[in-house]
Tab-separated table of C-alpha atoms and ligand atoms in Angstrom:
chain	number	residue	atom	x	y	z
A	1	UNK	CA	-160.672	8.820	38.510
A	2	UNK	CA	-158.501	5.972	39.380
A	3	UNK	CA	-155.041	5.412	36.813
A	4	UNK	CA	-155.001	1.680	36.219
A	5	UNK	CA	-152.357	-0.083	34.737
A	6	UNK	CA	-151.116	0.400	31.059
A	7	UNK	CA	-151.400	-2.054	28.585
A	8	UNK	CA	-149.148	-4.064	26.444
A	9	UNK	CA	-149.940	-2.478	22.537
A	10	UNK	CA	-148.090	-5.086	21.064
A	11	UNK	CA	-150.470	-8.159	22.611
A	12	UNK	CA	-152.171	-9.581	19.788
A	13	UNK	CA	-155.774	-8.767	21.486
A	14	UNK	CA	-155.149	-5.426	20.298
A	15	UNK	CA	-154.835	-6.175	16.308
A	16	UNK	CA	-158.383	-6.584	15.944
A	17	UNK	CA	-160.490	-3.121	16.079
A	18	UNK	CA	-163.157	-3.622	18.734
A	19	UNK	CA	-164.542	0.065	19.398
A	20	UNK	CA	-167.166	1.962	17.859
A	21	UNK	CA	-166.473	4.519	14.878
A	22	UNK	CA	-167.460	8.005	15.968
A	23	UNK	CA	-170.291	10.188	14.524
A	24	UNK	CA	-168.818	13.194	13.639
A	25	UNK	CA	-171.325	16.354	12.291
A	26	UNK	CA	-170.864	17.471	8.739
A	27	UNK	CA	-169.454	20.801	8.548
A	28	UNK	CA	-168.191	20.678	11.799
A	29	UNK	CA	-164.143	20.629	12.252
A	30	UNK	CA	-162.886	17.241	14.143
A	31	UNK	CA	-159.680	17.460	16.260
A	32	UNK	CA	-158.199	14.006	17.664
A	33	UNK	CA	-156.399	13.280	20.540
A	34	UNK	CA	-154.382	10.244	20.467
A	35	UNK	CA	-153.539	8.658	23.515
A	36	UNK	CA	-156.171	10.439	25.214
A	37	UNK	CA	-156.735	9.247	28.448
A	38	UNK	CA	-159.462	10.693	30.590
A	39	UNK	CA	-159.474	13.551	27.799
A	40	UNK	CA	-159.122	16.421	30.326
A	41	UNK	CA	-157.738	18.338	27.130
A	42	UNK	CA	-160.608	17.278	24.914
A	43	UNK	CA	-162.966	18.058	27.208
A	44	UNK	CA	-161.438	21.919	27.693
A	45	UNK	CA	-161.322	22.431	24.467
A	46	UNK	CA	-165.076	21.133	24.124
A	47	UNK	CA	-165.892	23.935	26.887
A	48	UNK	CA	-164.206	26.707	24.784
A	49	UNK	CA	-165.823	25.910	21.211
A	50	UNK	CA	-168.642	23.071	21.518
A	51	UNK	CA	-169.176	24.104	17.225
A	52	UNK	CA	-166.445	21.519	17.043
A	53	UNK	CA	-165.812	17.682	17.228
A	54	UNK	CA	-163.287	16.164	19.662
A	55	UNK	CA	-162.551	12.455	19.455
A	56	UNK	CA	-159.416	10.503	21.678
A	57	UNK	CA	-158.121	7.197	20.642
A	58	UNK	CA	-157.638	5.608	23.235
A	59	UNK	CA	-155.859	1.497	24.118
A	60	UNK	CA	-157.474	1.178	27.177
A	61	UNK	CA	-160.807	0.439	27.502
A	62	UNK	CA	-161.617	1.619	31.191
A	63	UNK	CA	-160.291	4.881	30.165
A	64	UNK	CA	-162.589	5.016	27.132
A	65	UNK	CA	-165.626	3.857	29.551
A	66	UNK	CA	-164.866	6.890	31.742
A	67	UNK	CA	-164.624	9.451	28.904
A	68	UNK	CA	-168.109	7.934	27.579
A	69	UNK	CA	-169.675	8.648	31.016
A	70	UNK	CA	-168.095	12.078	31.489
A	71	UNK	CA	-169.275	13.127	27.983
A	72	UNK	CA	-172.779	12.356	28.791
A	73	UNK	CA	-172.951	13.867	31.803
A	74	UNK	CA	-171.321	17.242	30.651
A	75	UNK	CA	-173.440	17.010	27.333
A	76	UNK	CA	-169.824	18.172	25.326
A	77	UNK	CA	-169.129	16.942	22.410
A	78	UNK	CA	-166.194	14.746	23.180
A	79	UNK	CA	-166.242	10.733	21.795
A	80	UNK	CA	-163.560	8.689	22.063
A	81	UNK	CA	-162.675	5.396	20.359
A	82	UNK	CA	-160.866	2.426	21.796
A	83	UNK	CA	-158.564	1.380	19.115
A	84	UNK	CA	-154.742	1.238	18.839
A	85	UNK	CA	-153.513	3.997	17.248
A	86	UNK	CA	-150.776	2.713	15.010
A	87	UNK	CA	-153.404	-0.172	13.439
A	88	UNK	CA	-156.269	1.115	12.882
A	89	UNK	CA	-157.170	4.534	12.473
A	90	UNK	CA	-158.136	3.842	8.543
A	91	UNK	CA	-160.809	1.847	9.830
A	92	UNK	CA	-162.380	5.092	12.069
A	93	UNK	CA	-161.631	7.804	10.381
A	94	UNK	CA	-162.071	8.923	6.543
A	95	UNK	CA	-158.411	10.398	4.947
A	96	UNK	CA	-158.390	14.045	6.244
A	97	UNK	CA	-161.252	13.803	8.728
A	98	UNK	CA	-159.027	15.593	11.236
A	99	UNK	CA	-158.374	19.350	11.150
A	100	UNK	CA	-156.146	19.115	14.216
A	101	UNK	CA	-153.868	16.081	16.073
A	102	UNK	CA	-152.649	16.672	19.552
A	103	UNK	CA	-149.909	13.541	20.434
A	104	UNK	CA	-149.584	15.222	24.026
A	105	UNK	CA	-147.612	13.233	26.833
A	106	UNK	CA	-147.312	9.421	24.961
A	107	UNK	CA	-146.239	6.592	27.319
A	108	UNK	CA	-142.516	6.983	27.610
A	109	UNK	CA	-141.994	3.002	28.728
A	110	UNK	CA	-138.691	3.759	29.899
A	111	UNK	CA	-137.087	0.282	30.479
A	112	UNK	CA	-135.393	-1.003	27.775
A	113	UNK	CA	-136.697	-3.861	26.845
A	114	UNK	CA	-139.850	-1.696	26.412
A	115	UNK	CA	-139.023	0.599	24.000
A	116	UNK	CA	-140.364	-1.006	21.174
A	117	UNK	CA	-144.263	-0.254	23.155
A	118	UNK	CA	-143.371	3.340	22.463
A	119	UNK	CA	-146.254	4.868	19.826
A	120	UNK	CA	-144.190	7.544	18.307
A	121	UNK	CA	-142.623	6.021	15.094
A	122	UNK	CA	-142.700	6.423	11.554
A	123	UNK	CA	-145.815	3.832	11.849
A	124	UNK	CA	-147.815	6.625	13.305
A	125	UNK	CA	-146.412	9.527	11.525
A	126	UNK	CA	-148.124	7.504	8.782
A	127	UNK	CA	-151.615	7.144	10.027
A	128	UNK	CA	-151.449	10.742	11.253
A	129	UNK	CA	-151.048	11.621	7.611
A	130	UNK	CA	-153.711	9.987	6.897
A	131	UNK	CA	-155.980	11.316	9.108
A	132	UNK	CA	-154.721	15.072	8.998
A	133	UNK	CA	-156.527	17.478	6.840
A	134	UNK	CA	-154.918	18.896	3.839
A	135	UNK	CA	-154.301	22.330	6.045
A	136	UNK	CA	-154.307	20.927	8.951
A	137	UNK	CA	-152.049	21.202	12.507
A	138	UNK	CA	-150.104	18.773	14.521
A	139	UNK	CA	-149.296	19.375	17.908
A	140	UNK	CA	-146.711	17.446	20.279
A	141	UNK	CA	-146.121	17.304	23.784
A	142	UNK	CA	-143.954	15.212	26.146
A	143	UNK	CA	-141.713	15.627	29.242
A	144	UNK	CA	-139.416	12.825	27.997
A	145	UNK	CA	-136.280	13.991	25.854
A	146	UNK	CA	-136.442	10.332	24.344
A	147	UNK	CA	-139.804	11.034	23.014
A	148	UNK	CA	-139.343	14.218	22.099
A	149	UNK	CA	-136.403	13.000	19.842
A	150	UNK	CA	-138.657	9.838	18.544
A	151	UNK	CA	-141.012	12.917	17.274
A	152	UNK	CA	-138.890	14.781	15.381
A	153	UNK	CA	-137.769	11.746	13.576
A	154	UNK	CA	-140.969	10.437	12.976
A	155	UNK	CA	-142.500	13.606	12.279
A	156	UNK	CA	-139.984	14.965	9.677
A	157	UNK	CA	-139.818	15.820	7.011
A	158	UNK	CA	-142.983	14.780	6.470
A	159	UNK	CA	-144.970	17.332	7.921
A	160	UNK	CA	-143.740	21.173	8.410
A	161	UNK	CA	-142.282	22.089	11.568
A	162	UNK	CA	-143.469	25.965	12.319
A	163	UNK	CA	-140.799	26.508	14.590
A	164	UNK	CA	-137.785	25.567	11.906
A	165	UNK	CA	-136.648	22.238	11.087
A	166	UNK	CA	-135.819	20.061	13.777
A	167	UNK	CA	-136.853	23.312	16.293
A	168	UNK	CA	-139.119	22.897	19.160
A	169	UNK	CA	-141.800	25.481	19.564
A	170	UNK	CA	-141.151	27.396	22.634
A	171	UNK	CA	-144.060	29.670	22.494
A	172	UNK	CA	-146.131	27.332	24.915
A	173	UNK	CA	-149.356	25.729	24.480
A	174	UNK	CA	-151.531	27.794	22.127
A	175	UNK	CA	-154.310	26.537	22.708
A	176	UNK	CA	-154.962	27.958	26.253
A	177	UNK	CA	-156.312	24.066	27.502
A	178	UNK	CA	-153.998	21.649	29.309
A	179	UNK	CA	-153.931	17.690	29.147
A	180	UNK	CA	-154.041	15.917	32.672
A	181	UNK	CA	-150.404	15.079	31.988
A	182	UNK	CA	-149.506	18.870	30.859
A	183	UNK	CA	-150.950	19.943	34.504
A	184	UNK	CA	-149.117	17.362	36.310
A	185	UNK	CA	-145.584	17.879	34.503
A	186	UNK	CA	-146.271	21.886	34.916
A	187	UNK	CA	-147.577	21.814	38.486
A	188	UNK	CA	-144.001	19.590	39.334
A	189	UNK	CA	-141.843	21.452	37.203
A	190	UNK	CA	-141.010	19.118	34.438
A	191	UNK	CA	-139.403	20.689	31.561
A	192	UNK	CA	-142.061	20.107	28.780
A	193	UNK	CA	-140.833	20.170	24.747
A	194	UNK	CA	-143.651	20.861	22.008
A	195	UNK	CA	-143.473	20.914	18.224
A	196	UNK	CA	-145.845	22.148	16.640
A	197	UNK	CA	-146.393	20.622	12.554
A	198	UNK	CA	-148.100	21.856	9.476
A	199	UNK	CA	-149.111	20.024	5.998
B	201	SAM	C1	-149.186	8.809	29.386
B	201	SAM	S1	-150.540	8.815	28.747
B	201	SAM	C2	-151.008	10.236	28.454
B	201	SAM	C3	-152.521	10.800	28.515
B	201	SAM	C4	-152.802	12.267	27.535
B	201	SAM	N1	-152.843	12.375	26.532
B	201	SAM	C5	-152.446	13.764	28.916
B	201	SAM	O1	-151.474	14.252	28.372
B	201	SAM	O2	-152.825	13.378	29.868
B	201	SAM	C6	-150.583	8.299	27.417
B	201	SAM	C7	-151.767	7.562	26.617
B	201	SAM	O3	-151.723	6.997	25.686
B	201	SAM	C8	-152.212	5.908	25.741
B	201	SAM	N2	-151.935	5.128	24.313
B	201	SAM	C9	-150.722	3.877	24.471
B	201	SAM	N3	-150.181	3.509	23.614
B	201	SAM	C10	-151.496	3.681	22.338
B	201	SAM	C11	-151.610	3.498	21.374
B	201	SAM	N4	-150.935	2.530	20.576
B	201	SAM	N5	-152.930	3.512	20.637
B	201	SAM	C12	-154.008	4.435	21.438
B	201	SAM	N6	-153.501	4.902	22.819
B	201	SAM	C13	-152.297	4.772	23.684
B	201	SAM	C14	-152.330	4.982	26.832
B	201	SAM	O4	-153.091	4.465	27.511
B	201	SAM	C15	-152.477	6.312	27.814
B	201	SAM	O5	-153.845	6.662	27.994
């Protein structure tokens, strides 16, 4: 798949929700990836356990189109939603709808003037707090140290760190599937910082 340019999440265009609300099966747990890109992680999860629903929120429309086509082709229960994760979660989901939330490799926006575009902050934490079930789990992974620190300060003490306060999860990715970016980081030998939270 061709990987396109980033979009600026601060563009006023993204303030209005234009996506499609996913159809969730009653009684089936839902797992949510925020910033899913090609949704490799969710497709692999869905192949492992198709009894669950998998939703990826993604701000890039071309990636949403790609995931819709792949879901049709594979028949796996993966649905993308075109939206801005910091703004639209409450328009898309019922409170507590997600049994798990994954934040896999958020965009780093390395240039200092672009730091304001970073997704992991107190606003995203509040949106995750809304969508995560009362016994839900939040998993975060990044290969960028600054983003790992942003995640610690955004998610604690709101969620309970399963490795201890302000401590990284050292036992690797527990799910047995990898995102596209995770695969790339591992294949190129980049360090990966992980965090596992529960309520
Ligand atoms: C570096 S990619 C990682 C993709 C995937 N999670 C992985 O690990 O391979 C980050 C993704 O987050 C999306 N994204 C960035 N800001 C977003 C936002 N505010 N709302 C939804 N998606 C966002 C980007 O478009 C991009 O596809």
